[in-house]
Amino acid sequence: MKQNLKALMIVWFSVTCTMAQQSKTGKAEITGKVIENITNEALPFASVVLKDATQQLVEGVITNEEGVYIIMDIPVGKYNLEITYTGFQAHSEPLEIKESRQKINLKPILLLEETVSLDEVKITTEVSQVSLRLDKKVFKVGKDILSQSGSVTDVLGNVPSVAVDPSGTVQLRGNANVTILINGRRSGLTSAQALEQIPSDNVDRVEVITTPSARYDASGSAGIINIILKKNTKGGLTGQLRGVVGTPDDYRLYGSFSYKADKFNFFANAGIRYTDYEGEYTKQQTSTRNNTTVHLDQREDQDRHDDGKLIYVGADYYLNENNAITAAFYRNQTEDTDETMLSYGYTSTTAAIDSILTTLGNSKEKRSYNQLEMNYTKTFVKEGRKLTFDLQYDFWDSTKKWGVRTQKVTPTITPISNLRTKSTNKNNDIVLQSDFVTPFGENTKLEIGAKFENRHVTDGFIAEEFVNGNYQLLDNLDNEIAYDERIIGGYVQYGSKIGNFSYLLGLRIEDTNINIKDEEGSFNNTNTFTNLFPTLNLGYAIGEKTNLQVSYSKRINRPSLWQLNPFSELEDFNTRFFGNPTLKSAFTDAVEVSLLQKGTKFTINPSIYYSYTTDDTQWYTTQNDDGIFVSTIINLDLEKRYGFELSASYNPLKWLSFNGDFNAYRFSQEGTAGTQKLDFSDETWQTSLSTRIRLKHGISIQSRFNYQGERGNAQSKRKSISYLNLGASKKLFKNKANLIFNVSNVFDSRKTRQEITGTDFFVNQVRSRNGARWSLSFVYKFNGKSGHKDRQVQRSNRN
């Protein structure tokens, strides 16, 4: 008994000593969140360092996607917590661990924009215009001089990894199969014409996501470009006025206002514009028919004029600390009046000048776009748990009338031929979506969501020729198409962090039902399919400022109505475009490995990527028996693409900064069109470099050079494109105003030069949609004073 008691006392003494030793060393834990002072947005991948009294490093971590950090196993003692993030002032605060196993949950730390002094003139430097993050690139529009006087199209042309060709087509890493979102949602505002109508003033930032997670729609094989509109984060009245004048004629006036109180946040944007555009298109064409070679020299001069009006109004209502409602309405009304002059010069091997035709076309198009959005957000007592419901209803219509007068002037003058066309389009699109996020512990999170979208489109076109005193149908060009698309989707994704390792595993399911039919009932096609889209993101913090990520995402590219429409619209007398109602959806498996290295003056983000696409699409051109060129879209069997991209930002001096992007890739395609094989492989590259200089007295200068290398396929080749944009700004009235000068496409070099080769024809064409543009704008801002209790709500539809 005494031996057992003695043994028990020894064990108790040993345990007590061990606990005492543990109490002395401690295993405390510190958690917190890092957010941006202006927008209250989380700052992912911020550097969080804990140092002891001698300023020796104890532990270093980075914040996760939600801006949250956790430092574990901290001994008892006094420390200093330091937080840094590129473009922001460093934050430092003392901490003391008094007890073992102590858990300290710090209040959110707000990082302020960096402030420096230059020659006794105080300048508040702005957040870096390009923020490189592990999962995406974020482009701050308000920090970019070259984007401030134009439209969203101009903004996208300055975003790293993104290119906008002269025709307005947006590409991501050289791939046009990209999905563009507004505030995380699909919208009719993302069409090429609509993007041109949205002023850059309305945009806060642009997010480029190359391998999206399951929370995003699976559409877009190249990835997602998410355009985030501005919102008010300050109390009181806030807003700005902008006036723009430019050449060719460009007059714009925009205003944005918002008022935030304890319970309400009202916001409104309004604008008008009067804009001219000048385009020039030339074509040299050689074709062989009936053993005769015919040459065509074609030139088109285009003068386009747009009048636009827009208004965006809405309000947030905070029911209480945990419930908020948002409602907003957007309307954009435009009227385009265009004039086109064409000349056709024909020669052949059997005669000298066969004939010269001239054409004068006048068109007028009226468009009305409307969008209604509503959102309900509920937060819970448990931090990080959130439930949202979203409703979005888009409805718009357009009507375009085109009158064409054609006359032969050589070798003899003939009477004028009159032709008229009319195209109409109506669209109704309703979206319902709900998302729920909940944490499990401090490092684990579950997200689930569901979405329903129903879209109905009618599209009509008719062409008539004036013959014997009456208009008669031309080439049976009279059709009306009805297009219905219903997509039901849902997703679940689960993420966690274990030490320096993190993962996010997701699965999305989408059921698609598409029906397209014509009014006469001669064509009716329905396509229904259900697909799973897995996603995986793995991350590892190699060091304090170095992070590695491996991503996988499965994507889909569904054909649009324009690509499916089997009926042609008249482009000119020489060219017709037809959709393909049998076109299949393309599926892409994309893998990417990226590294993010952040320093005090530089950030680099190299990536290697690979994609495998089945049923990829390509335009294919043939010549019919009448010598008219017919283009239609077809499915290839597959495309493989692998490439390397390097994005970097460098701030060697407080007044000098560089942002650059380089992308090189190789691709191979396999497919056939009829009996012609379309197997093809090639490599190309593109790059951009932006330089910004801040001078004394509030003066800034910026330049951006863009280059896209030669690119082709089995039938066509597009030559390289390069162009330069310049801008300068001057702060006025104690930084309340700004005078901005911009010139885009300085040397008028932004032109598409393309060659198309067929079995019996060759086409060499140059397209210049817009020449050099010069503008001067004046901006005046007034900001409310922060003094109201912050009730910031992270709305899913206005994130």
CSV table of N, CA and C in Angstrom, one decimal, residues 472-577:
chain,number,residue,atom,x,y,z
A,472,GLN,N,-39.5,44.3,-102.3
A,472,GLN,CA,-39.7,42.8,-102.3
A,472,GLN,C,-38.7,42.1,-101.5
A,473,LEU,N,-39.0,41.0,-101.0
A,473,LEU,CA,-38.1,40.2,-100.1
A,473,LEU,C,-36.8,39.8,-100.9
A,474,LEU,N,-35.7,40.0,-100.2
A,474,LEU,CA,-34.4,39.7,-100.8
A,474,LEU,C,-33.9,38.4,-100.3
A,475,ASP,N,-33.6,37.4,-101.2
A,475,ASP,CA,-33.0,36.2,-100.9
A,475,ASP,C,-33.6,35.4,-99.8
A,476,ASN,N,-35.0,35.6,-99.6
A,476,ASN,CA,-35.7,34.9,-98.5
A,476,ASN,C,-35.2,35.3,-97.1
A,477,LEU,N,-34.6,36.5,-97.0
A,477,LEU,CA,-34.1,36.9,-95.7
A,477,LEU,C,-35.3,37.5,-94.9
A,478,ASP,N,-36.1,36.6,-94.3
A,478,ASP,CA,-37.2,37.0,-93.4
A,478,ASP,C,-37.3,35.9,-92.4
A,479,ASN,N,-36.9,36.2,-91.2
A,479,ASN,CA,-37.0,35.1,-90.2
A,479,ASN,C,-37.2,35.7,-88.8
A,480,GLU,N,-37.7,34.9,-87.9
A,480,GLU,CA,-37.8,35.3,-86.5
A,480,GLU,C,-37.6,34.1,-85.7
A,481,ILE,N,-36.6,34.2,-84.8
A,481,ILE,CA,-36.2,33.1,-84.0
A,481,ILE,C,-36.6,33.3,-82.5
A,482,ALA,N,-37.0,32.2,-81.8
A,482,ALA,CA,-37.3,32.3,-80.4
A,482,ALA,C,-36.3,31.3,-79.7
A,483,TYR,N,-35.6,31.9,-78.7
A,483,TYR,CA,-34.6,31.1,-78.0
A,483,TYR,C,-34.9,31.1,-76.5
A,484,ASP,N,-35.0,29.9,-75.9
A,484,ASP,CA,-35.3,29.7,-74.5
A,484,ASP,C,-34.1,28.9,-73.9
A,485,GLU,N,-33.6,29.5,-72.8
A,485,GLU,CA,-32.5,28.8,-72.0
A,485,GLU,C,-32.9,28.8,-70.6
A,486,ARG,N,-32.8,27.6,-70.0
A,486,ARG,CA,-33.1,27.4,-68.6
A,486,ARG,C,-31.9,26.6,-68.0
A,487,ILE,N,-31.3,27.2,-66.9
A,487,ILE,CA,-30.2,26.5,-66.3
A,487,ILE,C,-30.5,26.5,-64.8
A,488,ILE,N,-30.5,25.3,-64.2
A,488,ILE,CA,-30.7,25.0,-62.8
A,488,ILE,C,-29.3,24.5,-62.2
A,489,GLY,N,-28.8,25.2,-61.3
A,489,GLY,CA,-27.5,24.8,-60.7
A,489,GLY,C,-27.4,24.8,-59.2
A,490,GLY,N,-26.5,24.1,-58.7
A,490,GLY,CA,-26.2,24.0,-57.3
A,490,GLY,C,-24.8,23.7,-57.0
A,491,TYR,N,-24.3,24.0,-55.9
A,491,TYR,CA,-22.9,23.7,-55.6
A,491,TYR,C,-22.7,23.5,-54.1
A,492,VAL,N,-21.6,22.8,-53.8
A,492,VAL,CA,-21.1,22.7,-52.4
A,492,VAL,C,-19.6,22.7,-52.4
A,493,GLN,N,-19.0,23.4,-51.5
A,493,GLN,CA,-17.6,23.4,-51.4
A,493,GLN,C,-17.1,23.5,-50.0
A,494,TYR,N,-16.0,22.9,-49.7
A,494,TYR,CA,-15.5,22.7,-48.3
A,494,TYR,C,-14.0,23.1,-48.3
A,495,GLY,N,-13.7,24.0,-47.4
A,495,GLY,CA,-12.3,24.4,-47.3
A,495,GLY,C,-11.8,24.4,-45.9
A,496,SER,N,-10.5,24.2,-45.8
A,496,SER,CA,-9.9,24.1,-44.5
A,496,SER,C,-8.4,24.5,-44.6
A,497,LYS,N,-7.8,24.9,-43.4
A,497,LYS,CA,-6.4,25.2,-43.4
A,497,LYS,C,-5.8,24.4,-42.2
A,498,ILE,N,-4.7,23.7,-42.6
A,498,ILE,CA,-4.0,22.9,-41.6
A,498,ILE,C,-2.5,23.4,-41.6
A,499,GLY,N,-2.2,24.2,-40.6
A,499,GLY,CA,-0.8,24.8,-40.6
A,499,GLY,C,-0.6,25.7,-41.8
A,500,ASN,N,0.4,25.5,-42.6
A,500,ASN,CA,0.7,26.3,-43.8
A,500,ASN,C,-0.1,25.8,-45.0
A,501,PHE,N,-0.8,24.7,-44.9
A,501,PHE,CA,-1.5,24.0,-46.0
A,501,PHE,C,-3.0,24.4,-45.9
A,502,SER,N,-3.5,24.7,-47.1
A,502,SER,CA,-5.0,25.0,-47.2
A,502,SER,C,-5.5,24.3,-48.4
A,503,TYR,N,-6.8,24.0,-48.4
A,503,TYR,CA,-7.5,23.4,-49.5
A,503,TYR,C,-8.9,23.8,-49.6
A,504,LEU,N,-9.4,23.8,-50.8
A,504,LEU,CA,-10.8,24.2,-51.1
A,504,LEU,C,-11.3,23.2,-52.2
A,505,LEU,N,-12.2,22.3,-51.8
A,505,LEU,CA,-12.8,21.3,-52.7
A,505,LEU,C,-14.2,21.6,-53.0
A,506,GLY,N,-14.6,21.6,-54.3
A,506,GLY,CA,-15.9,22.0,-54.6
A,506,GLY,C,-16.5,21.1,-55.7
A,507,LEU,N,-17.8,21.1,-55.8
A,507,LEU,CA,-18.5,20.4,-56.9
A,507,LEU,C,-19.8,21.2,-57.2
A,508,ARG,N,-19.9,21.4,-58.5
A,508,ARG,CA,-21.1,22.1,-59.0
A,508,ARG,C,-21.8,21.2,-60.0
A,509,ILE,N,-23.2,21.3,-60.0
A,509,ILE,CA,-24.0,20.6,-60.9
A,509,ILE,C,-24.9,21.6,-61.6
A,510,GLU,N,-25.0,21.5,-63.0
A,510,GLU,CA,-25.8,22.4,-63.8
A,510,GLU,C,-26.6,21.6,-64.8
A,511,ASP,N,-27.9,21.8,-64.7
A,511,ASP,CA,-28.9,21.2,-65.7
A,511,ASP,C,-29.3,22.2,-66.7
A,512,THR,N,-29.0,21.9,-68.0
A,512,THR,CA,-29.3,22.9,-69.0
A,512,THR,C,-30.3,22.4,-70.0
A,513,ASN,N,-31.3,23.3,-70.3
A,513,ASN,CA,-32.3,23.0,-71.3
A,513,ASN,C,-32.4,24.2,-72.2
A,514,ILE,N,-32.0,24.0,-73.5
A,514,ILE,CA,-32.0,25.0,-74.6
A,514,ILE,C,-32.9,24.6,-75.7
A,515,ASN,N,-33.8,25.6,-76.1
A,515,ASN,CA,-34.7,25.4,-77.2
A,515,ASN,C,-34.6,26.5,-78.2
A,516,ILE,N,-34.5,26.3,-79.5
A,516,ILE,CA,-34.4,27.3,-80.5
A,516,ILE,C,-35.3,26.9,-81.6
A,517,LYS,N,-36.2,27.8,-82.0
A,517,LYS,CA,-37.2,27.5,-83.1
A,517,LYS,C,-37.5,28.8,-83.9
A,518,ASP,N,-38.0,28.6,-85.1
A,518,ASP,CA,-38.4,29.8,-85.9
A,518,ASP,C,-39.9,29.9,-85.9
A,519,GLU,N,-40.3,31.1,-86.3
A,519,GLU,CA,-41.7,31.5,-86.2
A,519,GLU,C,-42.6,30.6,-87.2
A,520,GLU,N,-42.0,30.2,-88.3
A,520,GLU,CA,-42.7,29.5,-89.3
A,520,GLU,C,-42.9,28.0,-88.9
A,521,GLY,N,-42.1,27.6,-88.0
A,521,GLY,CA,-42.2,26.2,-87.5
A,521,GLY,C,-41.3,25.2,-88.4
A,522,SER,N,-40.5,25.8,-89.3
A,522,SER,CA,-39.7,24.9,-90.1
A,522,SER,C,-38.4,24.4,-89.3
A,523,PHE,N,-38.2,25.0,-88.2
A,523,PHE,CA,-37.0,24.6,-87.4
A,523,PHE,C,-37.3,24.6,-86.0
A,524,ASN,N,-37.0,23.5,-85.3
A,524,ASN,CA,-37.3,23.4,-83.8
A,524,ASN,C,-36.2,22.4,-83.2
A,525,ASN,N,-35.4,22.9,-82.4
A,525,ASN,CA,-34.3,22.1,-81.8
A,525,ASN,C,-34.2,22.3,-80.3
A,526,THR,N,-34.2,21.2,-79.6
A,526,THR,CA,-34.1,21.2,-78.1
A,526,THR,C,-32.9,20.4,-77.7
A,527,ASN,N,-32.1,21.0,-76.8
A,527,ASN,CA,-30.9,20.3,-76.3
A,527,ASN,C,-30.9,20.3,-74.8
A,528,THR,N,-30.9,19.2,-74.1
A,528,THR,CA,-31.0,19.1,-72.7
A,528,THR,C,-29.8,18.2,-72.2
A,529,PHE,N,-29.1,18.7,-71.2
A,529,PHE,CA,-28.0,17.9,-70.7
A,529,PHE,C,-27.7,18.4,-69.2
A,530,THR,N,-27.1,17.4,-68.4
A,530,THR,CA,-26.7,17.7,-67.0
A,530,THR,C,-25.3,17.4,-66.9
A,531,ASN,N,-24.5,18.2,-66.2
A,531,ASN,CA,-23.1,18.0,-66.1
A,531,ASN,C,-22.6,18.4,-64.7
A,532,LEU,N,-21.6,17.7,-64.3
A,532,LEU,CA,-20.9,17.9,-63.0
A,532,LEU,C,-19.6,18.7,-63.3
A,533,PHE,N,-19.3,19.6,-62.4
A,533,PHE,CA,-18.1,20.5,-62.6
A,533,PHE,C,-17.3,20.5,-61.3
A,534,PRO,N,-16.3,19.6,-61.1
A,534,PRO,CA,-15.5,19.6,-59.9
A,534,PRO,C,-14.4,20.7,-60.0
A,535,THR,N,-14.1,21.2,-58.8
A,535,THR,CA,-13.0,22.2,-58.7
A,535,THR,C,-12.1,21.8,-57.5
A,536,LEU,N,-10.8,22.2,-57.5
A,536,LEU,CA,-9.9,21.9,-56.4
A,536,LEU,C,-8.9,23.0,-56.4
A,537,ASN,N,-8.7,23.6,-55.2
A,537,ASN,CA,-7.6,24.6,-55.0
A,537,ASN,C,-6.8,24.2,-53.8
A,538,LEU,N,-5.5,24.0,-54.0
A,538,LEU,CA,-4.6,23.7,-52.9
A,538,LEU,C,-3.6,24.8,-52.8
A,539,GLY,N,-3.3,25.2,-51.5
A,539,GLY,CA,-2.4,26.3,-51.3
A,539,GLY,C,-1.4,25.9,-50.2
A,540,TYR,N,-0.2,26.4,-50.3
A,540,TYR,CA,0.8,26.2,-49.3
A,540,TYR,C,1.7,27.4,-49.1
A,541,ALA,N,1.8,27.9,-47.8
A,541,ALA,CA,2.6,29.0,-47.5
A,541,ALA,C,4.0,28.6,-47.3
A,542,ILE,N,4.9,28.8,-48.3
A,542,ILE,CA,6.2,28.4,-48.2
A,542,ILE,C,7.0,29.2,-47.2
A,543,GLY,N,6.7,30.5,-47.1
A,543,GLY,CA,7.4,31.4,-46.2
A,543,GLY,C,6.5,32.5,-45.8
A,544,GLU,N,7.1,33.5,-45.2
A,544,GLU,CA,6.3,34.6,-44.8
A,544,GLU,C,5.6,35.4,-45.9
A,545,LYS,N,6.2,35.4,-47.1
A,545,LYS,CA,5.7,36.2,-48.2
A,545,LYS,C,5.7,35.4,-49.5
A,546,THR,N,5.7,34.1,-49.4
A,546,THR,CA,5.8,33.2,-50.6
A,546,THR,C,4.7,32.2,-50.5
A,547,ASN,N,3.8,32.1,-51.5
A,547,ASN,CA,2.7,31.1,-51.5
A,547,ASN,C,2.6,30.4,-52.8
A,548,LEU,N,2.3,29.1,-52.7
A,548,LEU,CA,2.1,28.3,-53.9
A,548,LEU,C,0.7,27.8,-53.9
A,549,GLN,N,0.1,27.7,-55.1
A,549,GLN,CA,-1.2,27.2,-55.3
A,549,GLN,C,-1.3,26.4,-56.5
A,550,VAL,N,-2.0,25.3,-56.4
A,550,VAL,CA,-2.4,24.4,-57.5
A,550,VAL,C,-3.9,24.3,-57.6
A,551,SER,N,-4.4,24.6,-58.9
A,551,SER,CA,-5.8,24.7,-59.1
A,551,SER,C,-6.3,23.8,-60.2
A,552,TYR,N,-7.5,23.3,-60.1
A,552,TYR,CA,-8.1,22.5,-61.2
A,552,TYR,C,-9.6,23.0,-61.3
A,553,SER,N,-10.1,23.1,-62.5
A,553,SER,CA,-11.5,23.6,-62.7
A,553,SER,C,-12.0,23.0,-64.0
A,554,LYS,N,-13.2,22.5,-64.0
A,554,LYS,CA,-13.9,22.0,-65.2
A,554,LYS,C,-14.9,23.1,-65.6
A,555,ARG,N,-14.9,23.5,-66.9
A,555,ARG,CA,-15.7,24.6,-67.4
A,555,ARG,C,-16.5,24.2,-68.6
A,556,ILE,N,-17.5,25.0,-69.0
A,556,ILE,CA,-18.3,24.8,-70.2
A,556,ILE,C,-18.4,26.1,-70.9
A,557,ASN,N,-18.5,26.0,-72.3
A,557,ASN,CA,-18.8,27.1,-73.1
A,557,ASN,C,-20.0,26.8,-74.0
A,558,ARG,N,-21.2,27.3,-73.6
A,558,ARG,CA,-22.4,27.0,-74.3
A,558,ARG,C,-22.6,28.0,-75.5
A,559,PRO,N,-23.1,27.5,-76.6
A,559,PRO,CA,-23.3,28.4,-77.8
A,559,PRO,C,-24.3,29.5,-77.4
A,560,SER,N,-24.1,30.7,-78.0
A,560,SER,CA,-25.0,31.8,-77.8
A,560,SER,C,-26.1,31.7,-78.9
A,561,LEU,N,-27.1,32.5,-78.8
A,561,LEU,CA,-28.2,32.6,-79.8
A,561,LEU,C,-27.6,32.9,-81.2
A,562,TRP,N,-26.7,33.9,-81.2
A,562,TRP,CA,-26.0,34.4,-82.4
A,562,TRP,C,-25.3,33.2,-83.1
A,563,GLN,N,-24.7,32.4,-82.3
A,563,GLN,CA,-23.9,31.2,-82.9
A,563,GLN,C,-24.8,30.1,-83.4
A,564,LEU,N,-26.1,30.0,-82.8
A,564,LEU,CA,-27.0,28.9,-83.1
A,564,LEU,C,-28.0,29.3,-84.3
A,565,ASN,N,-28.2,30.6,-84.5
A,565,ASN,CA,-29.2,31.1,-85.4
A,565,ASN,C,-28.9,30.6,-86.8
A,566,PRO,N,-29.7,29.8,-87.4
A,566,PRO,CA,-29.4,29.2,-88.8
A,566,PRO,C,-29.7,30.2,-89.9
A,567,PHE,N,-30.3,31.3,-89.6
A,567,PHE,CA,-30.6,32.3,-90.6
A,567,PHE,C,-29.6,33.4,-90.7
A,568,SER,N,-29.3,33.9,-91.9
A,568,SER,CA,-28.3,34.9,-92.1
A,568,SER,C,-28.8,36.3,-91.9
A,569,GLU,N,-28.0,37.2,-91.4
A,569,GLU,CA,-28.2,38.7,-91.6
A,569,GLU,C,-27.3,39.2,-92.6
A,570,LEU,N,-27.7,40.2,-93.3
A,570,LEU,CA,-26.9,40.8,-94.4
A,570,LEU,C,-25.8,41.7,-93.8
A,571,GLU,N,-24.5,41.3,-94.1
A,571,GLU,CA,-23.4,42.1,-93.7
A,571,GLU,C,-23.0,43.1,-94.7
A,572,ASP,N,-22.7,42.6,-95.9
A,572,ASP,CA,-22.6,43.4,-97.1
A,572,ASP,C,-22.9,42.5,-98.3
A,573,PHE,N,-22.8,43.0,-99.5
A,573,PHE,CA,-23.1,42.2,-100.7
A,573,PHE,C,-22.2,41.0,-100.9
A,574,ASN,N,-21.1,41.1,-100.3
A,574,ASN,CA,-20.0,40.1,-100.5
A,574,ASN,C,-19.9,39.0,-99.4
A,575,THR,N,-20.6,39.2,-98.3
A,575,THR,CA,-20.3,38.4,-97.1
A,575,THR,C,-21.6,38.1,-96.4
A,576,ARG,N,-21.8,36.8,-96.0
A,576,ARG,CA,-22.9,36.4,-95.2
A,576,ARG,C,-22.4,35.6,-94.0
A,577,PHE,N,-23.0,35.7,-92.8
A,577,PHE,CA,-22.7,35.0,-91.6
A,577,PHE,C,-23.9,34.1,-91.2
